[in-house]
Short mmCIF file of C-alpha atoms in Angstrom, two decimals:
data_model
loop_
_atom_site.label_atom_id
_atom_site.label_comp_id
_atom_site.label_asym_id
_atom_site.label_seq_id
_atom_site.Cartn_x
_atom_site.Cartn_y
_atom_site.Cartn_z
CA UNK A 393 12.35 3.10 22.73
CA UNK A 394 16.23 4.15 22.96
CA UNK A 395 17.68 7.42 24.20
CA UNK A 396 17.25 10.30 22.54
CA UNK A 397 19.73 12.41 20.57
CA UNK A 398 20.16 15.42 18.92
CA UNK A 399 21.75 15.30 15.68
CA UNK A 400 23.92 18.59 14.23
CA UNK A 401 21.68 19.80 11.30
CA UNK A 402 19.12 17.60 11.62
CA UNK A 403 15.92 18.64 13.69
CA UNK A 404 15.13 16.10 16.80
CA UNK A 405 11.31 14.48 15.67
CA UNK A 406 10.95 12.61 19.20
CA UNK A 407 10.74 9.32 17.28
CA UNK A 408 12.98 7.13 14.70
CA UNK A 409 13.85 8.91 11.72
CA UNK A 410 12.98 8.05 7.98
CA UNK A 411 16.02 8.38 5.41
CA UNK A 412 14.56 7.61 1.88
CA UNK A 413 17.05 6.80 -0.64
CA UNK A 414 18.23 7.71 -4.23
CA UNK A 415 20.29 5.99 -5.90
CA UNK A 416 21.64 7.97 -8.57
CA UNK A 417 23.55 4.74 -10.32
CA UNK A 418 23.04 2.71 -13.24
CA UNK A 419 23.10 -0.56 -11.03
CA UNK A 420 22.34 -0.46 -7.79
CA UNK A 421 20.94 -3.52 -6.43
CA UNK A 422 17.39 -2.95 -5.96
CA UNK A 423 16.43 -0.20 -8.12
CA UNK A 424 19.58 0.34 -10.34
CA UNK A 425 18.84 2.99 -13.61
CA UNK A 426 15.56 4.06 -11.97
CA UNK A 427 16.73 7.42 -10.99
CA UNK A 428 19.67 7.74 -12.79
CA UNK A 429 18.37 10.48 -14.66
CA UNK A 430 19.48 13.97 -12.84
CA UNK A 431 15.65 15.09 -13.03
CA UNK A 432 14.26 12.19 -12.20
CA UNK A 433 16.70 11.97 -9.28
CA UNK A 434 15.51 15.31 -7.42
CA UNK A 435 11.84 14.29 -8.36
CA UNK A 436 11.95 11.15 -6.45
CA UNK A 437 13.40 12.68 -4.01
CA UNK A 438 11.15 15.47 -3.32
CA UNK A 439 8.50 12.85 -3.54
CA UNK A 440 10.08 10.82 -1.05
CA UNK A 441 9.76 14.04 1.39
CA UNK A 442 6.14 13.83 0.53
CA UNK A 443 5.43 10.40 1.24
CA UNK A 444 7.20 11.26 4.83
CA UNK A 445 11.17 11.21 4.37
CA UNK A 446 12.65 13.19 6.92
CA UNK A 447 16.32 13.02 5.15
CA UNK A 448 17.11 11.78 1.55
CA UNK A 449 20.32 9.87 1.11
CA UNK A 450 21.88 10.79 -2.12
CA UNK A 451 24.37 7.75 -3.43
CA UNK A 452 26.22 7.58 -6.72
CA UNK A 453 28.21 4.55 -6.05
CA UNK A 454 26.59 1.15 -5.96
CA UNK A 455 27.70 -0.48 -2.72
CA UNK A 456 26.10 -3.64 -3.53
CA UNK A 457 27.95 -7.06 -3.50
CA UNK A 458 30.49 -7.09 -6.54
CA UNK A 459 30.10 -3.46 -7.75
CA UNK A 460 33.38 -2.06 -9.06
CA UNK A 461 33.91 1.18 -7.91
CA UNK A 462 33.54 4.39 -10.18
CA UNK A 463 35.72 7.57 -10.49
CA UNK A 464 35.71 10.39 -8.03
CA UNK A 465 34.52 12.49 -11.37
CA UNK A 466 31.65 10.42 -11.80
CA UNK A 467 30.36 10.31 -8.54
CA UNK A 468 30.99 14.23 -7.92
CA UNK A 469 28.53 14.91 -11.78
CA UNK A 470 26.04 12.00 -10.45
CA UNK A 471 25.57 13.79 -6.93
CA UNK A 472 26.44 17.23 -6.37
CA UNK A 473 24.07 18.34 -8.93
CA UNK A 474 20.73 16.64 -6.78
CA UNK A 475 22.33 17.43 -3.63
CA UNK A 476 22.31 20.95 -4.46
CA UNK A 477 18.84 21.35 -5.79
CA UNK A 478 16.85 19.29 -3.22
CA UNK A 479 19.04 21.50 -0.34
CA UNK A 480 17.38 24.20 -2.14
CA UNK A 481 13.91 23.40 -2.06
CA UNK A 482 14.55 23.03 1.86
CA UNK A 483 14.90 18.97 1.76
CA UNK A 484 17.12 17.53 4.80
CA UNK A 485 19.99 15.88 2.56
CA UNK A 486 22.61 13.35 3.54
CA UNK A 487 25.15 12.01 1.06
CA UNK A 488 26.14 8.57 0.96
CA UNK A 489 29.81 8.61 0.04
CA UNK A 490 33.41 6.72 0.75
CA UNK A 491 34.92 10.00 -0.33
CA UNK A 492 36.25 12.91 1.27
CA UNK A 493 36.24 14.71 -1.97
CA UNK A 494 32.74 13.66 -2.97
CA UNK A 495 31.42 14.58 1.03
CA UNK A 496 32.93 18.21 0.84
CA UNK A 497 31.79 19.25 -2.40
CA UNK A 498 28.34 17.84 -1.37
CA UNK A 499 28.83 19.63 2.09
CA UNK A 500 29.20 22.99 0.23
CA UNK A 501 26.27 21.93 -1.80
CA UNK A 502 23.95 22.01 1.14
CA UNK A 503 24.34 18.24 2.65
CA UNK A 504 23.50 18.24 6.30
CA UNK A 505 25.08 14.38 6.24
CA UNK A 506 27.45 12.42 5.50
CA UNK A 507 27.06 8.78 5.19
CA UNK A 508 30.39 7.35 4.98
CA UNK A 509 29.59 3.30 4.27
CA UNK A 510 33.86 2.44 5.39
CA UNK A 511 33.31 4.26 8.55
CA UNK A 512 36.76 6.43 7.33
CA UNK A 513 38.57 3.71 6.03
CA UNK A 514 38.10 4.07 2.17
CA UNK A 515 39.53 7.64 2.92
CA UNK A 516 42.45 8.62 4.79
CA UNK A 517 40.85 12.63 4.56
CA UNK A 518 37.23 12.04 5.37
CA UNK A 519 37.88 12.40 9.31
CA UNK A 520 39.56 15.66 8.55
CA UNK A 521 36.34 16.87 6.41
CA UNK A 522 34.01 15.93 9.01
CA UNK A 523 35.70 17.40 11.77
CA UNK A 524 36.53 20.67 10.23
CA UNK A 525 32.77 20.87 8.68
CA UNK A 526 31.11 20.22 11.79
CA UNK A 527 28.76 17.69 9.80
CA UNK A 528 26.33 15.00 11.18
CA UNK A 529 28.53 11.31 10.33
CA UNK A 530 27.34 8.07 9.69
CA UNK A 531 29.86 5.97 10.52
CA UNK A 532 29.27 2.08 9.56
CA UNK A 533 30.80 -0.92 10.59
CA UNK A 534 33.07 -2.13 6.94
CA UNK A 535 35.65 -4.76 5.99
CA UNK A 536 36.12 -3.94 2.84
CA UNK A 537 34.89 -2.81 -1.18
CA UNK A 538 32.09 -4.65 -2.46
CA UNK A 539 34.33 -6.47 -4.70
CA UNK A 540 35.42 -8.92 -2.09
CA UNK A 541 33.54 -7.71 1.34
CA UNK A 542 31.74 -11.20 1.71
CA UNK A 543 34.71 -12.84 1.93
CA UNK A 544 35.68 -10.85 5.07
CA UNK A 545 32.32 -11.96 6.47
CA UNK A 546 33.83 -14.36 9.34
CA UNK A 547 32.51 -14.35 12.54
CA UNK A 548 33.40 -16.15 15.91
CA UNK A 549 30.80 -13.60 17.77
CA UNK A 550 28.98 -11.51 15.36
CA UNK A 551 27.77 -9.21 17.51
CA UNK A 552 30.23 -8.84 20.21
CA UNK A 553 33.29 -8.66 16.85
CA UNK A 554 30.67 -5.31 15.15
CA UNK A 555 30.27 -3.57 18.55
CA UNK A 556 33.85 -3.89 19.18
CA UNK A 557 35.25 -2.46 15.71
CA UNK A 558 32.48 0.45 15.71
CA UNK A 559 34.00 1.43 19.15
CA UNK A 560 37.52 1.74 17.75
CA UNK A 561 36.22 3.48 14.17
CA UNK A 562 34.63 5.61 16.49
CA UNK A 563 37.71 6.28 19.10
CA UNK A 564 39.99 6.77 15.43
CA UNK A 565 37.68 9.42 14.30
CA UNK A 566 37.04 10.97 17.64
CA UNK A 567 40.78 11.52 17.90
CA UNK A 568 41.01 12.96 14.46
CA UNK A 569 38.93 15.75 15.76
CA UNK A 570 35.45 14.46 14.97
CA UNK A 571 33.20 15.54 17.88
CA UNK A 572 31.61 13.08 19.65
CA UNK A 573 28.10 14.44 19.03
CA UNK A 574 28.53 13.90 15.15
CA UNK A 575 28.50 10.39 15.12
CA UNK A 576 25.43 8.36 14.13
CA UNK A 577 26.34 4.19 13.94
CA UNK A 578 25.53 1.16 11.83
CA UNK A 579 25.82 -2.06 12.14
CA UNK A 580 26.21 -2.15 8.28
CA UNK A 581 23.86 -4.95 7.40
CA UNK A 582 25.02 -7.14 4.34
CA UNK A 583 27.90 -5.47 4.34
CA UNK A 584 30.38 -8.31 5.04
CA UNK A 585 27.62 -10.29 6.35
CA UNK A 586 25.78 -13.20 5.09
CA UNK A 587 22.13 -14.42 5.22
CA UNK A 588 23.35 -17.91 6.28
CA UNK A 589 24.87 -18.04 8.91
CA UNK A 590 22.44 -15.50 10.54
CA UNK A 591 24.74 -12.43 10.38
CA UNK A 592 21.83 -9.58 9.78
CA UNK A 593 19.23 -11.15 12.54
CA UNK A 594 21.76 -11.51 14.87
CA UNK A 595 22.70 -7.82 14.88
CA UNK A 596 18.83 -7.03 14.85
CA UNK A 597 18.24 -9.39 17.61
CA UNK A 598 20.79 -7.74 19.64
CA UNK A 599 20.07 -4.12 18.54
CA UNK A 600 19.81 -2.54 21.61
CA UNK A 601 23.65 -3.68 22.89
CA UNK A 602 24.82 -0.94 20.19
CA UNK A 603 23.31 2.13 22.57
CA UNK A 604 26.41 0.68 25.23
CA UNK A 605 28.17 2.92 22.42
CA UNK A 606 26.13 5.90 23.80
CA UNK A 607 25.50 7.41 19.84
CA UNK A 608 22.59 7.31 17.86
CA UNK A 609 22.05 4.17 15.37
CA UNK A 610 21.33 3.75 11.53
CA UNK A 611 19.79 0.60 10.61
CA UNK A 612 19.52 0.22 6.94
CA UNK A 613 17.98 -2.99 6.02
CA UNK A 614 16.25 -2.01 3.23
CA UNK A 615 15.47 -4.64 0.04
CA UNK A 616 19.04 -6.83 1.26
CA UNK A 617 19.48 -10.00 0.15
CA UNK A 618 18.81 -11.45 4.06
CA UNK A 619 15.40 -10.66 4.01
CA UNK A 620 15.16 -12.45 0.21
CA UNK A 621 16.43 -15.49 1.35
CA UNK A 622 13.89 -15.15 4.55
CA UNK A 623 10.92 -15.01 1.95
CA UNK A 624 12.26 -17.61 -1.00
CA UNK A 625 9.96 -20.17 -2.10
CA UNK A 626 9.95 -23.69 -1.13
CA UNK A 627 12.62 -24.10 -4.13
CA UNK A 628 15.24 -22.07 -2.78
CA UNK A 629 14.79 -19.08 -4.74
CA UNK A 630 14.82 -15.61 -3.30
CA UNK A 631 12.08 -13.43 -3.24
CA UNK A 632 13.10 -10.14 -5.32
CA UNK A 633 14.56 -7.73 -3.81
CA UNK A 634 11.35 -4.96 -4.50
CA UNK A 635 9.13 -7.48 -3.48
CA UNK A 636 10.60 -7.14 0.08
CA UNK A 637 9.54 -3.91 1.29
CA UNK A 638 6.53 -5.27 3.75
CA UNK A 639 9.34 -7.23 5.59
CA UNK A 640 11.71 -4.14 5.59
CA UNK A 641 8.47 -2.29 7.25
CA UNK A 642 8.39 -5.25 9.73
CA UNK A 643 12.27 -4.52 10.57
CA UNK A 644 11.77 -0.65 10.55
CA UNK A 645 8.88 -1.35 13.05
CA UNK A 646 10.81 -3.28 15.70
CA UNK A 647 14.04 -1.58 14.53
CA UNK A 648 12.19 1.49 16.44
CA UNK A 649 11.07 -0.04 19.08
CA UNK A 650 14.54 -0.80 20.02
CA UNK A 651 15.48 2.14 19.79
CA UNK A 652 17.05 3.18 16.03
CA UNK A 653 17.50 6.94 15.82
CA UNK A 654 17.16 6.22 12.05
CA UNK A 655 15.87 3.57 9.27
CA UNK A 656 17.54 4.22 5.81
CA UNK A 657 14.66 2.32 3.07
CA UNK A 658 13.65 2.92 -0.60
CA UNK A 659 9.61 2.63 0.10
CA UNK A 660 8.84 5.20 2.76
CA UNK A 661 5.74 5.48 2.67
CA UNK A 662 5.08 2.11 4.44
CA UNK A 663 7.92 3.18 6.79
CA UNK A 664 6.84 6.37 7.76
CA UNK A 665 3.68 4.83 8.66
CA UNK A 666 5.95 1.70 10.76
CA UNK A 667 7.45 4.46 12.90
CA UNK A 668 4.38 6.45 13.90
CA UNK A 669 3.06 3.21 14.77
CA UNK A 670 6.05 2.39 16.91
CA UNK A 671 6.44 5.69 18.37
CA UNK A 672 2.39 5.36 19.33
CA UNK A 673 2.48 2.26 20.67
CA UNK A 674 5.57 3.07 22.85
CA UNK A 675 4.16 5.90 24.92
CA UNK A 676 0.71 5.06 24.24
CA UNK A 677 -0.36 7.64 22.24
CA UNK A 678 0.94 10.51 24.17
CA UNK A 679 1.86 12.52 21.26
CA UNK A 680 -0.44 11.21 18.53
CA UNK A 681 -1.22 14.41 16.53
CA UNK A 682 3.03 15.59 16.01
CA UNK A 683 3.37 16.12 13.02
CA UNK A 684 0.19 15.77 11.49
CA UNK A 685 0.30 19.03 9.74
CA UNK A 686 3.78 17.90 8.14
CA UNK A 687 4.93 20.40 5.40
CA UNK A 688 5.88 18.64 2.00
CA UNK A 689 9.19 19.56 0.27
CA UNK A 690 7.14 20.99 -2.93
CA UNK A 691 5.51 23.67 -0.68
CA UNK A 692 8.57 24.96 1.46
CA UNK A 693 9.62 23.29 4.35
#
């Protein structure tokens, strides 16, 4: 297991983290329309806190490869509203935006997080948002919009090329005023990085090199494509991406192990269970009853 941090806004569980994820977009890549729906939105996420989320990410931009980007209006009536009402009923929530706009509104609305996919380069004002609001960042390692990101994906040292441009996102936002102690990382899997030629599982090989950073690390691995390609059939064909979500529980497993301070996936359930395990096996059972008695969103947490 990996050093442990403490997180503004977000309480420390002495083991990897679970964000569960709602996607409140029309076409997002693995479960695009689903929770469109503002209702159905803060329902799944509520039930996500039941089946053992300890954060909900709230999107409304699809990130995946090709998605055009929507309008700062859309994305403010798709999230703010769920933001505000699962803040309410006492749910940790972190919103995954690009947008310094979007991020303060959502701030206001109760957000505890920001998860900022460009790592502040989509928005010249998001440093200035975090630092003045104090809030916990994600900041994740990004070449560019969906629309062309994979073309960016060229590597002489994978690895060694991600740590390095985290560290200077990191020094930029630090000397915008962003405290240190704000800043969670990610490697940003699939984002400008392709299953072949081994981008992903080379950052996951190498996981633990990110703590040289000294922050906390996201790894959000989730349903993408690498892991379809890993499971296609003899033909060539990928497995779908929502038939994926034993492997992700495989990579949520050993992503704790090494150390993650946080896995970001759409099935928790399985998840929540992958990190207990981890946590158990790592200090052999030492604290095996935490959290047992875990509250669920629906009765006050």
């Amino acid at each position: 297991m990996g050093p442990n941090y403490t997180v503004p806004g977000l309480p420390e569980q002495g083991r990897c983290q679970v964000m569960g994820v709602v996607n409140v977009t029309p076409d997002s890549f693995s479960d695009g329309g689903a929770w469109f729906d503002h209702g159905r939105a803060v329902d799944h996420g509520l039930h996500l806190v039941e089946e053992g989320a300890d954060v909900v990410d709230v999107g409304g931009e699809s990130t995946r490869p090709g998605a055009q980007r929507v309008s700062a209006e859309e994305e403010l009536r798709r999230v703010v509203p769920v933001v505000r009402e699962l803040s309410a009923s006492g749910v940790a929530v972190s919103v995954d935006t690009m947008r310094a706009r979007v991020a303060e509104r959502s701030v206001e609305a109760g957000a505890v997080l920001v998860n900022d996919v460009s790592g502040g380069l989509a928005d010249p004002d998001m440093a200035r948002l975090v630092a003045s609001s104090g809030v916990a960042y994600v900041l994740m390692h990004w070449r560019g919009h969906s629309h062309d990101m994979q073309s960016r994906a060229v590597y002489t040292d994978v690895v060694q090329e991600v740590l390095d441009e985290l560290r200077d996102r990191m020094e930029a936002m630090i000397s915008a005023g962003v405290a240190p102690d704000q800043i969670v990382l990610d490697p940003g899997l699939g984002f400008s990085k392709r299953p072949e030629p081994a981008h992903n599982w080379a950052l996951l090989h190498q996981l633990e090199r990110f703590h040289e950073l000294g922050r906390p690390v996201l790894v959000a691995g989730s349903r993408k494509r690498f892991l379809s390609r890993l499971l296609g059939d003899p033909k060539g064909e990928d497995r779908l991406f929502t038939e994926c979500d034993a492997a992700t529980a495989a990579v949520t497993t050993l992503s704790a192990d090494r150390g993650a301070w946080a896995v970001r996936v759409h099935d928790v359930r399985p998840n929540a269970d992958a990190v207990r395990v981890a946590s158990a096996w790592s200090d052999g059972g030492a604290r095996l009853t935490e959290g047992r008695e875990r509250p669920t969103a629906r009765g006050g947490l």
